[in-house]
CSV table of C-alpha atoms and ligand atoms in Angstrom, one decimal:
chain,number,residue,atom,x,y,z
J,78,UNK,CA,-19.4,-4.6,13.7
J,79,UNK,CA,-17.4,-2.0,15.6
J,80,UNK,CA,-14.7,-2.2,18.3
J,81,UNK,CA,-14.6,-0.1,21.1
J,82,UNK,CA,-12.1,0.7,23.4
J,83,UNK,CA,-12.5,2.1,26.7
J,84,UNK,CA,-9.8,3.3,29.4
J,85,UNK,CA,-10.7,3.0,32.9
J,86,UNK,CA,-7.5,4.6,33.5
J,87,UNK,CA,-4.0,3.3,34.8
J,88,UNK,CA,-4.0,-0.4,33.2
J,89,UNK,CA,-7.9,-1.0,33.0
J,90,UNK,CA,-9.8,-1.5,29.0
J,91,UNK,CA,-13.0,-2.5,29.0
J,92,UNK,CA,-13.9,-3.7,25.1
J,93,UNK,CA,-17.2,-4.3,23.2
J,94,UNK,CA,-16.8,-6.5,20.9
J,95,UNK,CA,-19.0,-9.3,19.2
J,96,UNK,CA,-21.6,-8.1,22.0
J,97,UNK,CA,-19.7,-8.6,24.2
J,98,UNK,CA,-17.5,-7.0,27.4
J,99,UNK,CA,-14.5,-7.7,27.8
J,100,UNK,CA,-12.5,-6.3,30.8
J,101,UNK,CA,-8.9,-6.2,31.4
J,102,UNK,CA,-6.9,-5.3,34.9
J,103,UNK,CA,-9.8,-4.1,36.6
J,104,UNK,CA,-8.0,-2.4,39.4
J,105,UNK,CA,-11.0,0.2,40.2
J,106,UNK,CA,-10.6,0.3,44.0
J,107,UNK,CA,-7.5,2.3,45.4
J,108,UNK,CA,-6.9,3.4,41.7
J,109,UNK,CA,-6.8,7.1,42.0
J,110,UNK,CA,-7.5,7.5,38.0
J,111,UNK,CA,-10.2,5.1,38.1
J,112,UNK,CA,-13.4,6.4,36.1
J,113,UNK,CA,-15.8,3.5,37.0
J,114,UNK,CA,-16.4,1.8,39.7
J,115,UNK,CA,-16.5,-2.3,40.7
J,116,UNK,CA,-20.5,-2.4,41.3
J,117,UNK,CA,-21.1,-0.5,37.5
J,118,UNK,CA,-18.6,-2.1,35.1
J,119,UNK,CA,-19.8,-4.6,32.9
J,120,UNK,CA,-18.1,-8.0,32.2
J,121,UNK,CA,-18.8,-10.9,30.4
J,122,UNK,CA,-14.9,-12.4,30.3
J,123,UNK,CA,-12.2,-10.6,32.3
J,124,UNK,CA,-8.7,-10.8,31.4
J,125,UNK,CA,-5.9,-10.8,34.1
J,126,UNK,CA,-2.1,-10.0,32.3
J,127,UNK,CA,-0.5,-10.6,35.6
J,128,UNK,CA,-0.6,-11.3,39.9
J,129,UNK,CA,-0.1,-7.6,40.8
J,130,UNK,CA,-2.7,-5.7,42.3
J,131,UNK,CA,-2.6,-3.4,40.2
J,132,UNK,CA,-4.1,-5.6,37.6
J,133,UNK,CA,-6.2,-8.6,39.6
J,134,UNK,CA,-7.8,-5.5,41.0
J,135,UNK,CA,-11.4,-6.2,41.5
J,136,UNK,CA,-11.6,-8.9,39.6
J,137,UNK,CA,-13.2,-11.3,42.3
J,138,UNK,CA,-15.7,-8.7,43.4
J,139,UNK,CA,-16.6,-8.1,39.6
J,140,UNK,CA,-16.9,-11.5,38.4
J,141,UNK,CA,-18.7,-12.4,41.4
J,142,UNK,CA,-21.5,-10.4,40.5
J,143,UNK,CA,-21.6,-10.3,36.5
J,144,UNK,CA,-20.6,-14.2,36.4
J,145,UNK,CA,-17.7,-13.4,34.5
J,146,UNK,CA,-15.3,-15.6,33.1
J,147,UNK,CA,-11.7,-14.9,34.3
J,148,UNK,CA,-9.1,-15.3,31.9
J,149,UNK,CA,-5.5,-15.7,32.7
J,150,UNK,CA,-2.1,-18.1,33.2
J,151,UNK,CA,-2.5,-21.3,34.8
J,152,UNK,CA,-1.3,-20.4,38.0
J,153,UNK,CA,-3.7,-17.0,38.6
J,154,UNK,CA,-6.9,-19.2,37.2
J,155,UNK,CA,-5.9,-21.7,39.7
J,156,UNK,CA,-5.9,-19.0,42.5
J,157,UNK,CA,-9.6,-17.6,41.2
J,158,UNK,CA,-10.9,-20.9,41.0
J,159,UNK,CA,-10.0,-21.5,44.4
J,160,UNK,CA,-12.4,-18.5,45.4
J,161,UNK,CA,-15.2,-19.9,43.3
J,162,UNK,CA,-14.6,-18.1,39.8
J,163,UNK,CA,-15.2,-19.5,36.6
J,164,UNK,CA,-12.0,-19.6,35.0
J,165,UNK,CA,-10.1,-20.6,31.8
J,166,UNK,CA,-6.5,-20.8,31.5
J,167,UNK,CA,-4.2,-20.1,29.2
J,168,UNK,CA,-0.5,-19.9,28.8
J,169,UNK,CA,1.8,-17.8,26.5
J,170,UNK,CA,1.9,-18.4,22.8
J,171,UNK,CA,-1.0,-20.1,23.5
J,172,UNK,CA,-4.5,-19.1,21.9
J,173,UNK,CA,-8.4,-20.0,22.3
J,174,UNK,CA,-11.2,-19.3,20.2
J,175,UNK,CA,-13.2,-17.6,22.8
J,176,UNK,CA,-16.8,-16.1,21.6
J,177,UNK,CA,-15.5,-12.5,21.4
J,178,UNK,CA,-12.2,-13.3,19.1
J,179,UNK,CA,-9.2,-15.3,19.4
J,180,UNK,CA,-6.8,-14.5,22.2
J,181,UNK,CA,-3.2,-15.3,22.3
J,182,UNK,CA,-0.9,-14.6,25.8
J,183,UNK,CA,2.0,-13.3,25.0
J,184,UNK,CA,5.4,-12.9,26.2
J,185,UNK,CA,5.7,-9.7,29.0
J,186,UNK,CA,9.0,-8.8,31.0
J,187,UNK,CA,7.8,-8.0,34.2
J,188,UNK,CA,7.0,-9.9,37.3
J,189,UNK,CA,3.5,-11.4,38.3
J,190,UNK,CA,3.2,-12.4,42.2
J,191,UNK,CA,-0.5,-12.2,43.8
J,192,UNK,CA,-1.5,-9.9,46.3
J,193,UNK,CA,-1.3,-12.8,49.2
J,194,UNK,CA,2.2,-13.9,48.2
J,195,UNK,CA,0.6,-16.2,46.0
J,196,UNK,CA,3.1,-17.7,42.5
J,197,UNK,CA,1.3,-15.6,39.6
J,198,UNK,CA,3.2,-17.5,37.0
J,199,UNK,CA,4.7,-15.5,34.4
J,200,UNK,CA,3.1,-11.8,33.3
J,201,UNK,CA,1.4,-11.9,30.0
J,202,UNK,CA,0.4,-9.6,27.1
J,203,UNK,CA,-2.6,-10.1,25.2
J,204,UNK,CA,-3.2,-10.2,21.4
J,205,UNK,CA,-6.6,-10.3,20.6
J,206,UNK,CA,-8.1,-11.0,16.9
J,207,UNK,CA,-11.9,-9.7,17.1
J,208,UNK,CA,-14.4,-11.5,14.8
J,209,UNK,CA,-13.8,-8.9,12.4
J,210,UNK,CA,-10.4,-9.9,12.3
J,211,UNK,CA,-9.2,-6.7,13.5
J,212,UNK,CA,-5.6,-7.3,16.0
J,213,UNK,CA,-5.5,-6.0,19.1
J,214,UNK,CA,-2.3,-5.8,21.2
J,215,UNK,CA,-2.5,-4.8,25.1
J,216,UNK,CA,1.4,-5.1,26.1
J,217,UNK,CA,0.5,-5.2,29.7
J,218,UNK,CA,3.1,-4.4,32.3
J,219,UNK,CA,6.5,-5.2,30.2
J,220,UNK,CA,9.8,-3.9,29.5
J,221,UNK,CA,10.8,-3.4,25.6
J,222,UNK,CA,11.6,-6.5,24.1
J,223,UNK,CA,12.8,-7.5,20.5
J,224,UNK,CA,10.5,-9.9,20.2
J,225,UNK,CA,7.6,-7.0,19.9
J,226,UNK,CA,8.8,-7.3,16.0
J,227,UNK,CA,7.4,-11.0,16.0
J,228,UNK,CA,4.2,-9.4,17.4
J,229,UNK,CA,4.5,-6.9,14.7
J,230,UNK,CA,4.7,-9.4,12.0
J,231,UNK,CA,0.9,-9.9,12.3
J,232,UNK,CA,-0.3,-6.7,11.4
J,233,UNK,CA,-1.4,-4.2,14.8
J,234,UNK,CA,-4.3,-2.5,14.1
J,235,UNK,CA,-4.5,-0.9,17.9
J,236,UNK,CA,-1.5,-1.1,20.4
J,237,UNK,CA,-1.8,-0.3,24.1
J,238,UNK,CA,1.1,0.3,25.8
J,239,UNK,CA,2.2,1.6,29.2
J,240,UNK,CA,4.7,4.3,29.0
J,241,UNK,CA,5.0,5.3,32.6
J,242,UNK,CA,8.7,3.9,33.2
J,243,UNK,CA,9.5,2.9,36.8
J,244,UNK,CA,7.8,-0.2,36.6
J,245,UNK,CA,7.7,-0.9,33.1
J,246,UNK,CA,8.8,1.1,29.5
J,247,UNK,CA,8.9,4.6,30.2
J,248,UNK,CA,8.2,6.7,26.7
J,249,UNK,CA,11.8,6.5,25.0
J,250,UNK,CA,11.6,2.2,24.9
J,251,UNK,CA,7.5,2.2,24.6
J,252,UNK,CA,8.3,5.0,21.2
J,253,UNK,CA,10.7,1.7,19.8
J,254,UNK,CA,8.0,-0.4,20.4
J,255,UNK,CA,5.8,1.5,18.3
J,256,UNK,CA,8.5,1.5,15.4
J,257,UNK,CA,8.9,-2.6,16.0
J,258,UNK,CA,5.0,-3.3,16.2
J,259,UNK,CA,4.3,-0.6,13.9
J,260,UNK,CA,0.3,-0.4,14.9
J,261,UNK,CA,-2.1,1.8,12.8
J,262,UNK,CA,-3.1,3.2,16.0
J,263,UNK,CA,-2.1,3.2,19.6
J,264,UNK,CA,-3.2,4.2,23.3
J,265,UNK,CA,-0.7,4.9,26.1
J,266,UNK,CA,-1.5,3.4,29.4
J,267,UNK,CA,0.1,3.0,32.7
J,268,UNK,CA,1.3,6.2,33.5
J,269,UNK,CA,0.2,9.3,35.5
J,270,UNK,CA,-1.6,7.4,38.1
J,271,UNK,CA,0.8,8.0,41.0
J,272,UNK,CA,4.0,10.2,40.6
J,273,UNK,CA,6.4,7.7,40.2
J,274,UNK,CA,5.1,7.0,36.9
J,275,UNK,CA,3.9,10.4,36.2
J,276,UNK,CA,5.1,11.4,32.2
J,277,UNK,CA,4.0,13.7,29.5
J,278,UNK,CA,1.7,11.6,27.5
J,279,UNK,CA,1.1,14.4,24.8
J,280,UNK,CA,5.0,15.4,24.2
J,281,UNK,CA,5.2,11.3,23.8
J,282,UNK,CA,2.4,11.3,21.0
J,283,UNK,CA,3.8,14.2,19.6
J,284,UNK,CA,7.3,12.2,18.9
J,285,UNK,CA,5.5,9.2,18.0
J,286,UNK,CA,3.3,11.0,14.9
J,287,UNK,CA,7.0,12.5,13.9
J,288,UNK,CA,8.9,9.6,14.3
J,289,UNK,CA,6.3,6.7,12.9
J,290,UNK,CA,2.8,6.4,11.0
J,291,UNK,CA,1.0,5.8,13.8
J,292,UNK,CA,-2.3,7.6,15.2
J,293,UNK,CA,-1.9,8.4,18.7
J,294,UNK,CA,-5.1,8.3,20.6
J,295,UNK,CA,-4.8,9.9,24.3
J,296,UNK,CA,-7.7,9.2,26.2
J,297,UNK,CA,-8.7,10.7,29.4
J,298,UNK,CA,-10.2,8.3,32.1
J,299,UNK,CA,-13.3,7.2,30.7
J,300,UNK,CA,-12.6,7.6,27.2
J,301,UNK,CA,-13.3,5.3,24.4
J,302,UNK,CA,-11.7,4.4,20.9
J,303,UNK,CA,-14.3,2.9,18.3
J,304,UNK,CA,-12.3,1.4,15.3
J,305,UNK,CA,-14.3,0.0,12.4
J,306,UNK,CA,-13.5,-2.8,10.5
J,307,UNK,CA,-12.2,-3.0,7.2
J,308,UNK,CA,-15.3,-3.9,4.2
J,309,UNK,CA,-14.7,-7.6,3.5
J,310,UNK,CA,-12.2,-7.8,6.3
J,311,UNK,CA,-14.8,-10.0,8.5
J,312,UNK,CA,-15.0,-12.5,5.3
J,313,UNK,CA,-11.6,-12.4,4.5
J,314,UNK,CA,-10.5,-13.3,8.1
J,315,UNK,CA,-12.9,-16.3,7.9
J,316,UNK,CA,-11.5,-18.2,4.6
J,317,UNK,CA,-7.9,-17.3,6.6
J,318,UNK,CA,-8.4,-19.4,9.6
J,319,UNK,CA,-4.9,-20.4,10.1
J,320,UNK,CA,-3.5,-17.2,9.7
J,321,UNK,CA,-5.8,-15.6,12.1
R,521,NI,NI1,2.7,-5.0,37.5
R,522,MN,MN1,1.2,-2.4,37.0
């Protein structure tokens, strides 16, 4: 089974996994590097790191007509529940056995209220183990924190990580969060959608192939990764299920 990647562009993946779609911060509308729009994109689960709307996007729209599940913190499930979405919270540190993988919230320094003024709880990363027991980590909108080695300690196969600066790690912090999560691979996001965050993704991937082991993969809007799992890895993750 493979994973693909694909990068909607500014904060939005949309993942195959397991058979099925996963979509993250599907802000399509308004997004000016969007490469899909809200009436195309599939989605069977859609992940929400945080209140902006930037992120929640259009995720009511979207799982209105695909009957997507919306996952998120407790206090933006409670907000798309309260427009009729089907909804399953979670919290961070916390993880669920959904049918695509196991997804863990994790810790994000940013902020997280909803476009009507609404609380968004606390912003979230997400650290997803596919069935294949491949580990994804999409930092969502953060500052660097030390805590990235804990995230680290698990063994990143892909990291996605905004690097625009302005609103969240700009290239010099998101380059020490590659050397603390030290990934296999990794796709910048968050950057070059408006100028404020404009940066110079290819010098970045240039420094991070000097300075660390991992593969930088810059994709253009609309742009997939496909990573295949390790021989044996699927098996092995299986007779592991505590440490996965
Ligand atoms: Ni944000
Ligand atoms: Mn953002």
């Amino acid at each position: 089974m493979t994973f693909t990647i694909t990068w909607y562009g500014h904060a939005v993946l949309a993942i195959e996994t397991g058979g099925f779609h996963v979509l993250v911060d599907p802000y399509l509308i308004g997004n000016p590097a969007a490469a899909i729009t809200p009436d195309k994109v599939a989605a069977d689960f859609i992940l929400v790191t945080h209140g902006h709307g930037d992120h929640v996007g259009d995720t009511v729209e979207i799982a209105k007509r695909t009957g997507a599940t919306v996952i998120c913190n407790a206090e933006i499930s409670k907000w798309m529940a309260a427009k009729g979405l089907k909804t399953h919270a979670q919290h961070i540190g916390g993880g669920y056995h959904h049918p695509f993988g196991y997804l863990k919230l994790t810790l994000a320094l940013h902020g997280s209220m909803l476009p009507d003024g609404s609380n968004g709880g606390n912003p979230v990363g997400l650290l997803l183990t596919t069935l294949d027991g491949q580990k994804i980590y999409m930092a969502g909108d953060t500052g660097l924190f030390g805590d990235m080695h804990l995230i680290g300690e698990e063994g990143i196969d892909l990291a996605v990580l905004p690097i625009g600066d302005n609103y969240t790690m700009g290239p010099a912090d998101a380059l020490r969060a590659v050397k603390m999560l030290q990934p296999a691979h990794v796709i910048p996001m968050h950057y070059s959608t408006f100028d404020v965050i404009r940066q110079d993704a290819a010098a970045w991937a240039c420094q991070v192939e000097q300075e660390t082991s991992a593969k930088v993969h810059l994709l253009k809007p609309g742009e997939s990764l496909t990573l295949s799992p390790i021989p044996g890895m699927r098996e092995f993750a299986e007779k592991q299920p505590d440490r996965f």
